[in-house]
PDB file of C-alpha atoms in Angstrom:
ATOM      1  CA  MET A   1     -29.458  36.108   2.548  1.00 44.00           C
ATOM      2  CA  THR A   2     -27.666  32.085   2.845  1.00 44.00           C
ATOM      3  CA  PRO A   3     -23.907  33.165   3.385  1.00 47.00           C
ATOM      4  CA  ALA A   4     -21.589  31.837   0.199  1.00 45.00           C
ATOM      5  CA  VAL A   5     -19.714  28.671   0.785  1.00 44.00           C
ATOM      6  CA  THR A   6     -16.049  28.994   0.232  1.00 42.00           C
ATOM      7  CA  PRO A   7     -14.305  25.743  -1.455  1.00 44.00           C
ATOM      8  CA  ALA A   8     -11.837  25.362   1.010  1.00 45.00           C
ATOM      9  CA  GLY A   9     -15.296  25.365   3.816  1.00 47.00           C
ATOM     10  CA  ALA A  10     -16.757  22.940   1.266  1.00 50.00           C
ATOM     11  CA  ALA A  11     -13.867  20.845   1.264  1.00 53.00           C
ATOM     12  CA  ALA A  12     -13.366  21.393   5.064  1.00 54.00           C
ATOM     13  CA  SER A  13     -16.785  20.092   5.715  1.00 59.00           C
ATOM     14  CA  GLY A  14     -16.578  17.011   3.598  1.00 62.00           C
ATOM     15  CA  ALA A  15     -13.552  15.624   5.494  1.00 71.00           C
ATOM     16  CA  ARG A  16     -15.029  16.262   8.415  1.00 78.00           C
ATOM     17  CA  GLN A  17     -17.753  13.998   6.811  1.00 78.00           C
ATOM     18  CA  VAL A  18     -15.550  11.564   5.846  1.00 75.00           C
ATOM     19  CA  TRP A  19     -14.084  11.378   8.878  1.00 79.00           C
ATOM     20  CA  ARG A  20     -17.231  10.198  10.855  1.00 82.00           C
ATOM     21  CA  ARG A  21     -17.906   7.474   8.179  1.00 78.00           C
ATOM     22  CA  LEU A  22     -14.703   6.194   8.303  1.00 80.00           C
ATOM     23  CA  ARG A  23     -15.298   6.266  12.425  1.00 83.00           C
ATOM     24  CA  ALA A  24     -18.274   4.640  12.739  1.00 81.00           C
ATOM     25  CA  ARG A  25     -16.853   1.873  11.281  1.00 83.00           C
ATOM     26  CA  LYS A  26     -15.224  -0.051  13.520  1.00 88.00           C
ATOM     27  CA  SER A  27     -12.990  -2.242  11.688  1.00 89.00           C
ATOM     28  CA  ALA A  28     -11.509   0.818  10.058  1.00 89.00           C
ATOM     29  CA  LEU A  29     -10.316   2.168  13.601  1.00 91.00           C
ATOM     30  CA  VAL A  30      -8.811  -1.530  14.397  1.00 93.00           C
ATOM     31  CA  ALA A  31      -7.238  -1.276  11.093  1.00 93.00           C
ATOM     32  CA  ALA A  32      -5.947   2.514  10.957  1.00 92.00           C
ATOM     33  CA  ALA A  33      -4.787   1.129  15.077  1.00 94.00           C
ATOM     34  CA  VAL A  34      -2.640  -2.392  13.129  1.00 95.00           C
ATOM     35  CA  LEU A  35      -1.236  -0.075  10.706  1.00 93.00           C
ATOM     36  CA  GLY A  36      -0.069   3.023  13.011  1.00 94.00           C
ATOM     37  CA  LEU A  37       1.296   0.377  15.164  1.00 95.00           C
ATOM     38  CA  LEU A  38       3.442  -1.353  12.834  1.00 93.00           C
ATOM     39  CA  VAL A  39       4.679   2.603  11.637  1.00 93.00           C
ATOM     40  CA  LEU A  40       5.747   3.564  14.855  1.00 95.00           C
ATOM     41  CA  LEU A  41       7.696  -0.242  15.381  1.00 94.00           C
ATOM     42  CA  ALA A  42       9.405   1.148  11.838  1.00 93.00           C
ATOM     43  CA  LEU A  43      10.423   4.316  13.144  1.00 93.00           C
ATOM     44  CA  GLY A  44      11.422   3.066  16.156  1.00 93.00           C
ATOM     45  CA  ALA A  45      13.563  -0.219  15.097  1.00 92.00           C
ATOM     46  CA  PRO A  46      16.726   1.229  15.925  1.00 93.00           C
ATOM     47  CA  LEU A  47      15.514   2.737  19.520  1.00 94.00           C
ATOM     48  CA  LEU A  48      13.852  -0.532  20.256  1.00 93.00           C
ATOM     49  CA  ALA A  49      16.850  -2.939  18.611  1.00 93.00           C
ATOM     50  CA  ALA A  50      19.020  -0.570  21.491  1.00 93.00           C
ATOM     51  CA  LEU A  51      16.590  -1.379  23.957  1.00 91.00           C
ATOM     52  CA  GLU A  52      16.855  -5.088  23.501  1.00 89.00           C
ATOM     53  CA  GLY A  53      20.590  -4.634  23.238  1.00 90.00           C
ATOM     54  CA  GLN A  54      20.852  -6.882  19.176  1.00 89.00           C
ATOM     55  CA  ASP A  55      22.423  -5.728  16.312  1.00 90.00           C
ATOM     56  CA  VAL A  56      20.240  -6.399  13.088  1.00 90.00           C
ATOM     57  CA  ASN A  57      23.436  -7.930  11.501  1.00 88.00           C
ATOM     58  CA  ALA A  58      24.749  -9.613  14.138  1.00 89.00           C
ATOM     59  CA  TYR A  59      25.961 -13.365  14.568  1.00 89.00           C
ATOM     60  CA  HIS A  60      25.652 -15.124  17.297  1.00 88.00           C
ATOM     61  CA  ASP A  61      26.820 -18.647  15.919  1.00 85.00           C
ATOM     62  CA  THR A  62      26.969 -20.189  19.816  1.00 85.00           C
ATOM     63  CA  LEU A  63      23.105 -19.678  19.362  1.00 87.00           C
ATOM     64  CA  VAL A  64      22.591 -22.402  16.708  1.00 87.00           C
ATOM     65  CA  ASP A  65      22.981 -25.687  17.030  1.00 83.00           C
ATOM     66  CA  SER A  66      25.743 -26.549  14.329  1.00 80.00           C
ATOM     67  CA  ALA A  67      25.551 -29.854  14.335  1.00 76.00           C
ATOM     68  CA  ARG A  68      21.753 -29.606  13.280  1.00 80.00           C
ATOM     69  CA  GLY A  69      22.784 -27.445  10.620  1.00 76.00           C
ATOM     70  CA  GLY A  70      22.462 -24.309  12.232  1.00 82.00           C
ATOM     71  CA  VAL A  71      18.729 -25.171  13.957  1.00 87.00           C
ATOM     72  CA  PRO A  72      18.477 -22.588  16.856  1.00 89.00           C
ATOM     73  CA  LEU A  73      19.048 -23.947  20.561  1.00 87.00           C
ATOM     74  CA  GLY A  74      16.077 -23.349  23.212  1.00 84.00           C
ATOM     75  CA  SER A  75      12.358 -23.551  22.173  1.00 81.00           C
ATOM     76  CA  PHE A  76      10.647 -21.402  19.861  1.00 83.00           C
ATOM     77  CA  GLY A  77      13.429 -20.758  17.975  1.00 83.00           C
ATOM     78  CA  GLY A  78      15.418 -19.915  20.925  1.00 85.00           C
ATOM     79  CA  VAL A  79      13.116 -16.773  21.933  1.00 88.00           C
ATOM     80  CA  SER A  80      15.152 -15.858  25.959  1.00 87.00           C
ATOM     81  CA  ALA A  81      14.897 -12.515  27.700  1.00 88.00           C
ATOM     82  CA  ASP A  82      18.037 -11.697  25.178  1.00 88.00           C
ATOM     83  CA  HIS A  83      16.077 -12.531  21.485  1.00 88.00           C
ATOM     84  CA  TRP A  84      12.780 -11.610  22.249  1.00 89.00           C
ATOM     85  CA  LEU A  85      11.124 -13.656  19.172  1.00 91.00           C
ATOM     86  CA  GLY A  86      14.378 -15.861  18.930  1.00 88.00           C
ATOM     87  CA  VAL A  87      16.952 -16.212  16.340  1.00 91.00           C
ATOM     88  CA  GLU A  88      17.332 -16.608  12.584  1.00 90.00           C
ATOM     89  CA  PRO A  89      18.576 -19.843  11.750  1.00 89.00           C
ATOM     90  CA  GLY A  90      22.242 -20.594  10.567  1.00 86.00           C
ATOM     91  CA  THR A  91      23.464 -17.174  11.833  1.00 88.00           C
ATOM     92  CA  GLY A  92      21.749 -16.837  15.385  1.00 90.00           C
ATOM     93  CA  ARG A  93      20.803 -12.625  13.837  1.00 92.00           C
ATOM     94  CA  ASP A  94      18.431 -11.554  16.330  1.00 92.00           C
ATOM     95  CA  LEU A  95      14.793 -12.262  14.445  1.00 92.00           C
ATOM     96  CA  PHE A  96      12.545  -9.859  16.391  1.00 94.00           C
ATOM     97  CA  VAL A  97      15.068  -6.476  14.677  1.00 93.00           C
ATOM     98  CA  ARG A  98      15.638  -8.114  11.158  1.00 93.00           C
ATOM     99  CA  LEU A  99      11.679  -7.964  11.458  1.00 94.00           C
ATOM    100  CA  LEU A 100      11.566  -4.587  12.444  1.00 93.00           C
ATOM    101  CA  TYR A 101      14.249  -3.683   9.514  1.00 93.00           C
ATOM    102  CA  GLY A 102      11.758  -5.865   7.251  1.00 91.00           C
ATOM    103  CA  ALA A 103       8.685  -3.420   7.673  1.00 92.00           C
ATOM    104  CA  ARG A 104      11.043  -0.693   7.126  1.00 92.00           C
ATOM    105  CA  VAL A 105      12.146  -2.045   4.046  1.00 90.00           C
ATOM    106  CA  SER A 106       8.166  -3.341   3.270  1.00 89.00           C
ATOM    107  CA  LEU A 107       6.866   0.137   3.673  1.00 91.00           C
ATOM    108  CA  MET A 108       8.923   2.411   2.330  1.00 92.00           C
ATOM    109  CA  VAL A 109       9.526   0.153  -0.616  1.00 92.00           C
ATOM    110  CA  ALA A 110       4.942   0.175  -0.781  1.00 91.00           C
ATOM    111  CA  VAL A 111       4.488   3.441  -0.145  1.00 93.00           C
ATOM    112  CA  GLY A 112       7.228   5.344  -2.522  1.00 95.00           C
ATOM    113  CA  ALA A 113       5.800   3.120  -5.700  1.00 94.00           C
ATOM    114  CA  THR A 114       2.674   4.113  -4.718  1.00 94.00           C
ATOM    115  CA  LEU A 115       3.474   7.349  -4.555  1.00 95.00           C
ATOM    116  CA  VAL A 116       5.581   6.987  -8.472  1.00 96.00           C
ATOM    117  CA  GLN A 117       1.797   5.246  -9.422  1.00 95.00           C
ATOM    118  CA  VAL A 118      -0.175   7.759  -8.258  1.00 95.00           C
ATOM    119  CA  LEU A 119       1.683  10.434 -10.101  1.00 96.00           C
ATOM    120  CA  VAL A 120       2.456   8.712 -13.211  1.00 96.00           C
ATOM    121  CA  ALA A 121      -1.198   7.476 -13.725  1.00 95.00           C
ATOM    122  CA  VAL A 122      -2.864  10.895 -13.042  1.00 94.00           C
ATOM    123  CA  THR A 123      -0.476  12.860 -15.612  1.00 94.00           C
ATOM    124  CA  VAL A 124      -0.730   9.924 -17.720  1.00 95.00           C
ATOM    125  CA  GLY A 125      -5.087  10.024 -17.508  1.00 94.00           C
ATOM    126  CA  ILE A 126      -5.705  13.517 -17.031  1.00 93.00           C
ATOM    127  CA  ALA A 127      -3.603  13.880 -20.325  1.00 93.00           C
ATOM    128  CA  ALA A 128      -5.341  11.567 -22.424  1.00 92.00           C
ATOM    129  CA  ALA A 129      -8.653  12.923 -21.198  1.00 91.00           C
ATOM    130  CA  LEU A 130      -7.696  16.910 -22.399  1.00 89.00           C
ATOM    131  CA  GLY A 131      -5.837  15.425 -24.862  1.00 87.00           C
ATOM    132  CA  ASN A 132      -6.972  15.582 -28.728  1.00 88.00           C
ATOM    133  CA  ARG A 133      -7.971  12.195 -30.772  1.00 91.00           C
ATOM    134  CA  PHE A 134      -4.737  10.752 -30.979  1.00 93.00           C
ATOM    135  CA  VAL A 135      -3.522  12.027 -28.154  1.00 92.00           C
ATOM    136  CA  ASP A 136      -5.866   9.922 -26.391  1.00 92.00           C
ATOM    137  CA  SER A 137      -5.213   6.864 -28.659  1.00 94.00           C
ATOM    138  CA  LEU A 138      -1.398   6.879 -28.547  1.00 94.00           C
ATOM    139  CA  LEU A 139      -1.259   7.446 -24.405  1.00 94.00           C
ATOM    140  CA  SER A 140      -4.353   4.577 -23.869  1.00 93.00           C
ATOM    141  CA  ARG A 141      -2.103   2.118 -26.150  1.00 94.00           C
ATOM    142  CA  ILE A 142       1.090   2.870 -23.784  1.00 94.00           C
ATOM    143  CA  THR A 143      -1.369   2.196 -20.865  1.00 94.00           C
ATOM    144  CA  GLU A 144      -2.883  -0.645 -22.057  1.00 93.00           C
ATOM    145  CA  VAL A 145       1.145  -2.019 -23.151  1.00 91.00           C
ATOM    146  CA  MET A 146       2.252  -1.428 -18.944  1.00 91.00           C
ATOM    147  CA  ILE A 147      -0.955  -3.518 -17.699  1.00 90.00           C
ATOM    148  CA  ALA A 148       0.391  -6.500 -20.121  1.00 88.00           C
ATOM    149  CA  LEU A 149       3.928  -5.632 -19.063  1.00 85.00           C
ATOM    150  CA  PRO A 150       4.957  -8.580 -16.855  1.00 85.00           C
ATOM    151  CA  LEU A 151       5.968  -7.135 -13.467  1.00 80.00           C
ATOM    152  CA  LEU A 152       8.160  -9.860 -12.393  1.00 80.00           C
ATOM    153  CA  VAL A 153       9.574 -10.792 -15.680  1.00 83.00           C
ATOM    154  CA  PHE A 154      10.662  -7.078 -16.226  1.00 81.00           C
ATOM    155  CA  ALA A 155      12.164  -6.881 -12.899  1.00 76.00           C
ATOM    156  CA  ILE A 156      14.672  -9.948 -13.329  1.00 77.00           C
ATOM    157  CA  ALA A 157      16.021  -8.403 -16.455  1.00 81.00           C
ATOM    158  CA  LEU A 158      16.753  -5.282 -15.238  1.00 78.00           C
ATOM    159  CA  THR A 159      18.746  -7.436 -12.201  1.00 71.00           C
ATOM    160  CA  ALA A 160      21.153  -7.601 -15.341  1.00 69.00           C
ATOM    161  CA  VAL A 161      21.991  -4.325 -16.289  1.00 82.00           C
ATOM    162  CA  VAL A 162      21.305  -2.632 -13.483  1.00 84.00           C
ATOM    163  CA  PRO A 163      24.538  -2.300 -11.651  1.00 84.00           C
ATOM    164  CA  THR A 164      24.716  -4.185  -8.025  1.00 80.00           C
ATOM    165  CA  ASP A 165      25.811  -1.156  -6.138  1.00 82.00           C
ATOM    166  CA  PHE A 166      23.057   0.259  -6.958  1.00 86.00           C
ATOM    167  CA  PRO A 167      20.280   0.984  -4.240  1.00 87.00           C
ATOM    168  CA  ARG A 168      17.586  -2.132  -4.605  1.00 87.00           C
ATOM    169  CA  PRO A 169      14.936  -0.850  -2.227  1.00 89.00           C
ATOM    170  CA  VAL A 170      15.186   2.338  -4.848  1.00 91.00           C
ATOM    171  CA  LEU A 171      15.097   0.250  -7.926  1.00 89.00           C
ATOM    172  CA  LEU A 172      12.151  -1.902  -6.251  1.00 90.00           C
ATOM    173  CA  ILE A 173      10.771   1.456  -5.934  1.00 92.00           C
ATOM    174  CA  LEU A 174      11.623   2.310  -9.646  1.00 91.00           C
ATOM    175  CA  VAL A 175      10.806  -0.942 -10.954  1.00 89.00           C
ATOM    176  CA  ILE A 176       7.395  -1.034  -9.463  1.00 91.00           C
ATOM    177  CA  GLY A 177       5.827   2.394  -9.876  1.00 92.00           C
ATOM    178  CA  LEU A 178       6.889   2.914 -12.959  1.00 90.00           C
ATOM    179  CA  ILE A 179       5.284  -0.187 -14.653  1.00 89.00           C
ATOM    180  CA  ALA A 180       1.942  -0.988 -12.777  1.00 89.00           C
ATOM    181  CA  TRP A 181       0.716   1.829 -13.089  1.00 93.00           C
ATOM    182  CA  GLY A 182      -1.891   1.280 -16.040  1.00 92.00           C
ATOM    183  CA  GLY A 183      -4.937   0.308 -13.994  1.00 92.00           C
ATOM    184  CA  LEU A 184      -4.746   3.540 -12.124  1.00 94.00           C
ATOM    185  CA  ALA A 185      -4.426   5.675 -15.225  1.00 94.00           C
ATOM    186  CA  ARG A 186      -7.752   3.871 -17.084  1.00 94.00           C
ATOM    187  CA  VAL A 187      -9.316   4.867 -14.259  1.00 93.00           C
ATOM    188  CA  VAL A 188      -8.023   8.529 -14.243  1.00 94.00           C
ATOM    189  CA  ARG A 189      -8.581   8.981 -17.696  1.00 93.00           C
ATOM    190  CA  ALA A 190     -12.163   7.875 -17.318  1.00 93.00           C
ATOM    191  CA  GLN A 191     -13.304  10.004 -14.350  1.00 92.00           C
ATOM    192  CA  ALA A 192     -11.457  12.881 -16.209  1.00 91.00           C
ATOM    193  CA  LEU A 193     -13.664  12.455 -19.487  1.00 90.00           C
ATOM    194  CA  SER A 194     -17.078  12.423 -17.195  1.00 90.00           C
ATOM    195  CA  LEU A 195     -16.125  15.441 -15.641  1.00 87.00           C
ATOM    196  CA  LYS A 196     -15.545  17.170 -18.802  1.00 85.00           C
ATOM    197  CA  LYS A 197     -18.913  16.876 -19.813  1.00 83.00           C
ATOM    198  CA  LEU A 198     -20.228  18.620 -16.384  1.00 81.00           C
ATOM    199  CA  ASP A 199     -21.580  22.254 -16.670  1.00 79.00           C
ATOM    200  CA  TYR A 200     -18.605  23.945 -14.409  1.00 78.00           C
ATOM    201  CA  VAL A 201     -15.926  22.624 -16.061  1.00 80.00           C
ATOM    202  CA  SER A 202     -17.519  24.196 -19.814  1.00 79.00           C
ATOM    203  CA  ALA A 203     -17.930  27.140 -17.479  1.00 82.00           C
ATOM    204  CA  ALA A 204     -14.375  27.429 -17.338  1.00 78.00           C
ATOM    205  CA  TRP A 205     -13.380  26.481 -20.927  1.00 76.00           C
ATOM    206  CA  LEU A 206     -15.601  28.712 -21.980  1.00 77.00           C
ATOM    207  CA  ALA A 207     -13.532  31.917 -19.637  1.00 78.00           C
ATOM    208  CA  GLY A 208     -10.326  30.985 -21.516  1.00 75.00           C
ATOM    209  CA  GLY A 209      -8.651  28.497 -18.867  1.00 72.00           C
ATOM    210  CA  SER A 210      -5.743  27.169 -20.381  1.00 78.00           C
ATOM    211  CA  THR A 211      -5.632  23.138 -19.728  1.00 76.00           C
ATOM    212  CA  TRP A 212      -3.116  23.454 -17.319  1.00 82.00           C
ATOM    213  CA  ARG A 213      -5.580  25.243 -15.291  1.00 83.00           C
ATOM    214  CA  ILE A 214      -8.403  22.890 -15.926  1.00 84.00           C
ATOM    215  CA  ALA A 215      -6.724  20.504 -14.681  1.00 83.00           C
ATOM    216  CA  ARG A 216      -5.169  21.836 -11.820  1.00 81.00           C
ATOM    217  CA  ARG A 217      -8.549  23.540 -10.745  1.00 81.00           C
ATOM    218  CA  GLU A 218     -11.152  21.538 -12.035  1.00 83.00           C
ATOM    219  CA  LEU A 219     -10.282  18.051 -12.395  1.00 86.00           C
ATOM    220  CA  LEU A 220      -7.463  16.907  -9.759  1.00 87.00           C
ATOM    221  CA  PRO A 221     -10.802  18.214  -6.986  1.00 84.00           C
ATOM    222  CA  GLY A 222     -12.970  15.387  -8.076  1.00 84.00           C
ATOM    223  CA  LEU A 223     -10.536  13.194  -8.817  1.00 88.00           C
ATOM    224  CA  ALA A 224      -8.462  12.639  -5.506  1.00 85.00           C
ATOM    225  CA  ALA A 225     -11.638  10.498  -4.116  1.00 83.00           C
ATOM    226  CA  PRO A 226     -10.972   7.613  -6.821  1.00 87.00           C
ATOM    227  CA  VAL A 227      -7.008   8.128  -6.597  1.00 91.00           C
ATOM    228  CA  ILE A 228      -6.961   8.193  -2.450  1.00 88.00           C
ATOM    229  CA  THR A 229      -9.215   4.845  -2.885  1.00 86.00           C
ATOM    230  CA  TYR A 230      -7.520   3.298  -5.366  1.00 90.00           C
ATOM    231  CA  ALA A 231      -3.724   4.477  -4.441  1.00 91.00           C
ATOM    232  CA  VAL A 232      -4.896   2.804  -0.630  1.00 87.00           C
ATOM    233  CA  TYR A 233      -6.004  -0.451  -2.645  1.00 86.00           C
ATOM    234  CA  LEU A 234      -2.532  -0.723  -4.480  1.00 91.00           C
ATOM    235  CA  LEU A 235      -0.487  -0.180  -0.739  1.00 89.00           C
ATOM    236  CA  PRO A 236      -0.772  -4.242   0.142  1.00 88.00           C
ATOM    237  CA  SER A 237      -0.484  -5.290  -3.816  1.00 89.00           C
ATOM    238  CA  ASN A 238       2.848  -3.309  -3.727  1.00 90.00           C
ATOM    239  CA  ILE A 239       4.234  -4.886  -0.316  1.00 89.00           C
ATOM    240  CA  VAL A 240       3.230  -8.167  -1.693  1.00 87.00           C
ATOM    241  CA  LEU A 241       4.902  -7.542  -5.040  1.00 88.00           C
ATOM    242  CA  GLU A 242       8.003  -6.699  -3.091  1.00 87.00           C
ATOM    243  CA  ALA A 243       8.253  -9.682  -0.670  1.00 87.00           C
ATOM    244  CA  SER A 244       7.446 -11.455  -4.359  1.00 85.00           C
ATOM    245  CA  MET A 245      11.060 -10.267  -5.844  1.00 86.00           C
ATOM    246  CA  SER A 246      13.057 -10.725  -2.856  1.00 84.00           C
ATOM    247  CA  PHE A 247      11.339 -14.153  -2.334  1.00 82.00           C
ATOM    248  CA  LEU A 248      12.905 -15.034  -5.958  1.00 81.00           C
ATOM    249  CA  GLY A 249      16.122 -13.030  -5.293  1.00 78.00           C
ATOM    250  CA  VAL A 250      15.353 -10.007  -6.967  1.00 80.00           C
ATOM    251  CA  GLY A 251      14.553  -7.868  -4.739  1.00 81.00           C
ATOM    252  CA  VAL A 252      16.288  -6.350  -1.454  1.00 83.00           C
ATOM    253  CA  LYS A 253      19.973  -8.590  -1.100  1.00 82.00           C
ATOM    254  CA  PRO A 254      21.294  -9.212   1.891  1.00 79.00           C
ATOM    255  CA  PRO A 255      22.470  -8.563   4.809  1.00 82.00           C
ATOM    256  CA  THR A 256      19.229  -5.866   4.602  1.00 85.00           C
ATOM    257  CA  PRO A 257      16.120  -7.284   6.237  1.00 88.00           C
ATOM    258  CA  SER A 258      13.065  -7.408   4.028  1.00 87.00           C
ATOM    259  CA  TRP A 259      10.314 -10.009   4.609  1.00 89.00           C
ATOM    260  CA  GLY A 260       9.887 -11.608   1.357  1.00 86.00           C
ATOM    261  CA  GLN A 261      13.648 -11.918   1.768  1.00 84.00           C
ATOM    262  CA  MET A 262      12.904 -13.542   5.223  1.00 86.00           C
ATOM    263  CA  LEU A 263      10.599 -16.025   3.236  1.00 85.00           C
ATOM    264  CA  SER A 264      12.876 -17.198   0.772  1.00 82.00           C
ATOM    265  CA  SER A 265      15.680 -17.605   3.051  1.00 80.00           C
ATOM    266  CA  ALA A 266      12.735 -20.059   5.612  1.00 77.00           C
ATOM    267  CA  THR A 267      12.135 -22.169   3.290  1.00 76.00           C
ATOM    268  CA  THR A 268      14.976 -24.497   4.028  1.00 79.00           C
ATOM    269  CA  TRP A 269      13.696 -23.850   7.970  1.00 81.00           C
ATOM    270  CA  PHE A 270       9.919 -24.502   8.135  1.00 78.00           C
ATOM    271  CA  ARG A 271      10.386 -28.329   9.358  1.00 81.00           C
ATOM    272  CA  ALA A 272      13.393 -27.821  11.816  1.00 80.00           C
ATOM    273  CA  ASP A 273      12.111 -23.663  12.494  1.00 84.00           C
ATOM    274  CA  PRO A 274       8.662 -23.207  11.485  1.00 86.00           C
ATOM    275  CA  MET A 275       8.367 -19.830  13.959  1.00 87.00           C
ATOM    276  CA  TYR A 276      11.113 -18.375  11.485  1.00 89.00           C
ATOM    277  CA  VAL A 277       7.934 -19.196   8.558  1.00 88.00           C
ATOM    278  CA  VAL A 278       5.730 -18.009  11.000  1.00 90.00           C
ATOM    279  CA  LEU A 279       6.499 -14.561  12.051  1.00 91.00           C
ATOM    280  CA  PRO A 280       7.387 -12.844   8.594  1.00 91.00           C
ATOM    281  CA  ALA A 281       4.124 -14.338   6.870  1.00 91.00           C
ATOM    282  CA  LEU A 282       2.481 -13.554  10.055  1.00 93.00           C
ATOM    283  CA  LEU A 283       2.886  -9.779   9.345  1.00 92.00           C
ATOM    284  CA  LEU A 284       2.919  -9.560   6.189  1.00 91.00           C
ATOM    285  CA  PHE A 285      -0.532 -11.411   5.913  1.00 93.00           C
ATOM    286  CA  VAL A 286      -1.764  -8.815   8.630  1.00 93.00           C
ATOM    287  CA  THR A 287       0.248  -5.850   7.164  1.00 92.00           C
ATOM    288  CA  THR A 288      -1.877  -7.163   4.212  1.00 91.00           C
ATOM    289  CA  LEU A 289      -5.225  -7.655   5.205  1.00 92.00           C
ATOM    290  CA  ALA A 290      -4.991  -3.911   7.531  1.00 92.00           C
ATOM    291  CA  PHE A 291      -4.688  -1.781   4.453  1.00 90.00           C
ATOM    292  CA  THR A 292      -6.998  -3.623   2.152  1.00 89.00           C
ATOM    293  CA  VAL A 293     -10.112  -3.535   5.434  1.00 90.00           C
ATOM    294  CA  LEU A 294      -8.697   0.004   5.607  1.00 89.00           C
ATOM    295  CA  GLY A 295      -9.106   0.241   1.684  1.00 85.00           C
ATOM    296  CA  ASP A 296     -12.652  -0.788   1.829  1.00 85.00           C
ATOM    297  CA  ALA A 297     -13.392   1.347   4.235  1.00 86.00           C
ATOM    298  CA  VAL A 298     -12.031   4.713   2.456  1.00 84.00           C
ATOM    299  CA  ARG A 299     -13.994   3.666  -0.623  1.00 80.00           C
ATOM    300  CA  VAL A 300     -17.556   3.368   1.580  1.00 82.00           C
ATOM    301  CA  ALA A 301     -16.341   6.766   3.626  1.00 81.00           C
ATOM    302  CA  LEU A 302     -15.416   8.897  -0.052  1.00 77.00           C
ATOM    303  CA  ASP A 303     -18.561   7.663  -1.885  1.00 71.00           C
ATOM    304  CA  PRO A 304     -21.350  10.194  -1.619  1.00 59.00           C
ATOM    305  CA  ARG A 305     -24.165   7.214  -2.159  1.00 62.00           C
ATOM    306  CA  GLU A 306     -22.929   5.552   1.270  1.00 56.00           C
ATOM    307  CA  ALA A 307     -24.323   8.160   3.343  1.00 52.00           C
ATOM    308  CA  SER A 308     -28.352   7.469   1.411  1.00 56.00           C
ATOM    309  CA  ARG A 309     -27.802   4.070   1.045  1.00 56.00           C
ATOM    310  CA  LEU A 310     -27.180   3.402   5.339  1.00 53.00           C
ATOM    311  CA  ARG A 311     -30.367   5.999   5.988  1.00 57.00           C
ATOM    312  CA  VAL A 312     -32.086   3.783   3.791  1.00 58.00           C
ATOM    313  CA  GLY A 313     -30.855   0.480   5.393  1.00 57.00           C
ATOM    314  CA  ARG A 314     -31.410   2.022   8.948  1.00 59.00           C
ATOM    315  CA  ALA A 315     -35.194   3.120   7.688  1.00 62.00           C
ATOM    316  CA  ARG A 316     -35.567  -0.407   6.317  1.00 67.00           C
ATOM    317  CA  LYS A 317     -34.698  -2.061   9.445  1.00 64.00           C
ATOM    318  CA  ARG A 318     -36.607   0.247  11.898  1.00 66.00           C
ATOM    319  CA  GLU A 319     -39.663  -0.873  10.003  1.00 69.00           C
ATOM    320  CA  ALA A 320     -39.020  -4.632   9.955  1.00 69.00           C
ATOM    321  CA  ALA A 321     -38.364  -4.511  13.331  1.00 65.00           C
ATOM    322  CA  GLY A 322     -41.384  -2.209  14.084  1.00 61.00           C
ATOM    323  CA  PRO A 323     -44.001  -5.140  13.124  1.00 58.00           C
ATOM    324  CA  ALA A 324     -42.187  -7.818  14.893  1.00 53.00           C
ATOM    325  CA  ALA A 325     -41.842  -6.119  17.801  1.00 52.00           C
ATOM    326  CA  GLY A 326     -45.598  -5.541  17.899  1.00 53.00           C
ATOM    327  CA  GLY A 327     -46.726  -8.610  17.411  1.00 53.00           C
ATOM    328  CA  THR A 328     -44.581 -10.068  20.100  1.00 52.00           C
ATOM    329  CA  ALA A 329     -45.502  -6.857  22.574  1.00 46.00           C
TER     330      ALA A 329
END
């Protein structure tokens, strides 16, 4: 007699399969290692700053050439034993420490905004799928309006309304999270409508299950894969949005460091001190690329059809290699 498989056991088995598929992709492992290292560096910013012996906001006027407008003294932007990546033009603040603290802000805003987007999008998408025709139509129109709403214009307008003492990272999380959720809400609604037609969901309705129970027990497990995949893609997009807002001057304000803010101030120094432009731009590019690669790997790993496609592809390669090997023998 075949033993019954519990939902917890099925979930554990599915998680193991996803993990095996991720481990089979070297690009996913490299991207995860890069992101893990970046997170560790951001979390350990105070310890690394103490190890280098520098403060994030400490000015060093003696390390810049005032006669040349504040260009760092020395080669490669003032790289030395005391300043591992050089100093900031004009102020002489340590660039290594400010990049680490900038990573904290960028990652915090990206992760926080993504969590808000997922929460709002899943709520709206499921409500639209399970609601009546009026609710579905109303929420769908609201979603379309949010998709069409220009995020940067709205963020600039908010800066004139929100008090200056309101924490800017929190403001960015709320602005991005509460506006840029429309795309994910559409995906959730479409997937939930498909799940509604399945037999086990219909059986749950006939058994007298409430709307909340249907959403929590029947729909959410089926929505996990597309939501996780979309959320991983939202992370690099939110990092770029935070950098864009800070670059335009509506994001994080000095002296709090941010990669976008550093790039904004670096526009006047790209000739005199190229390293001040290259380092934050390179970190932003590597982080975005790593998240994108990892997101693609997660999408493939969560796709239940991927394993069959891989098996078919391997079988075709073996069939193609067989006659070729026989001909050369």
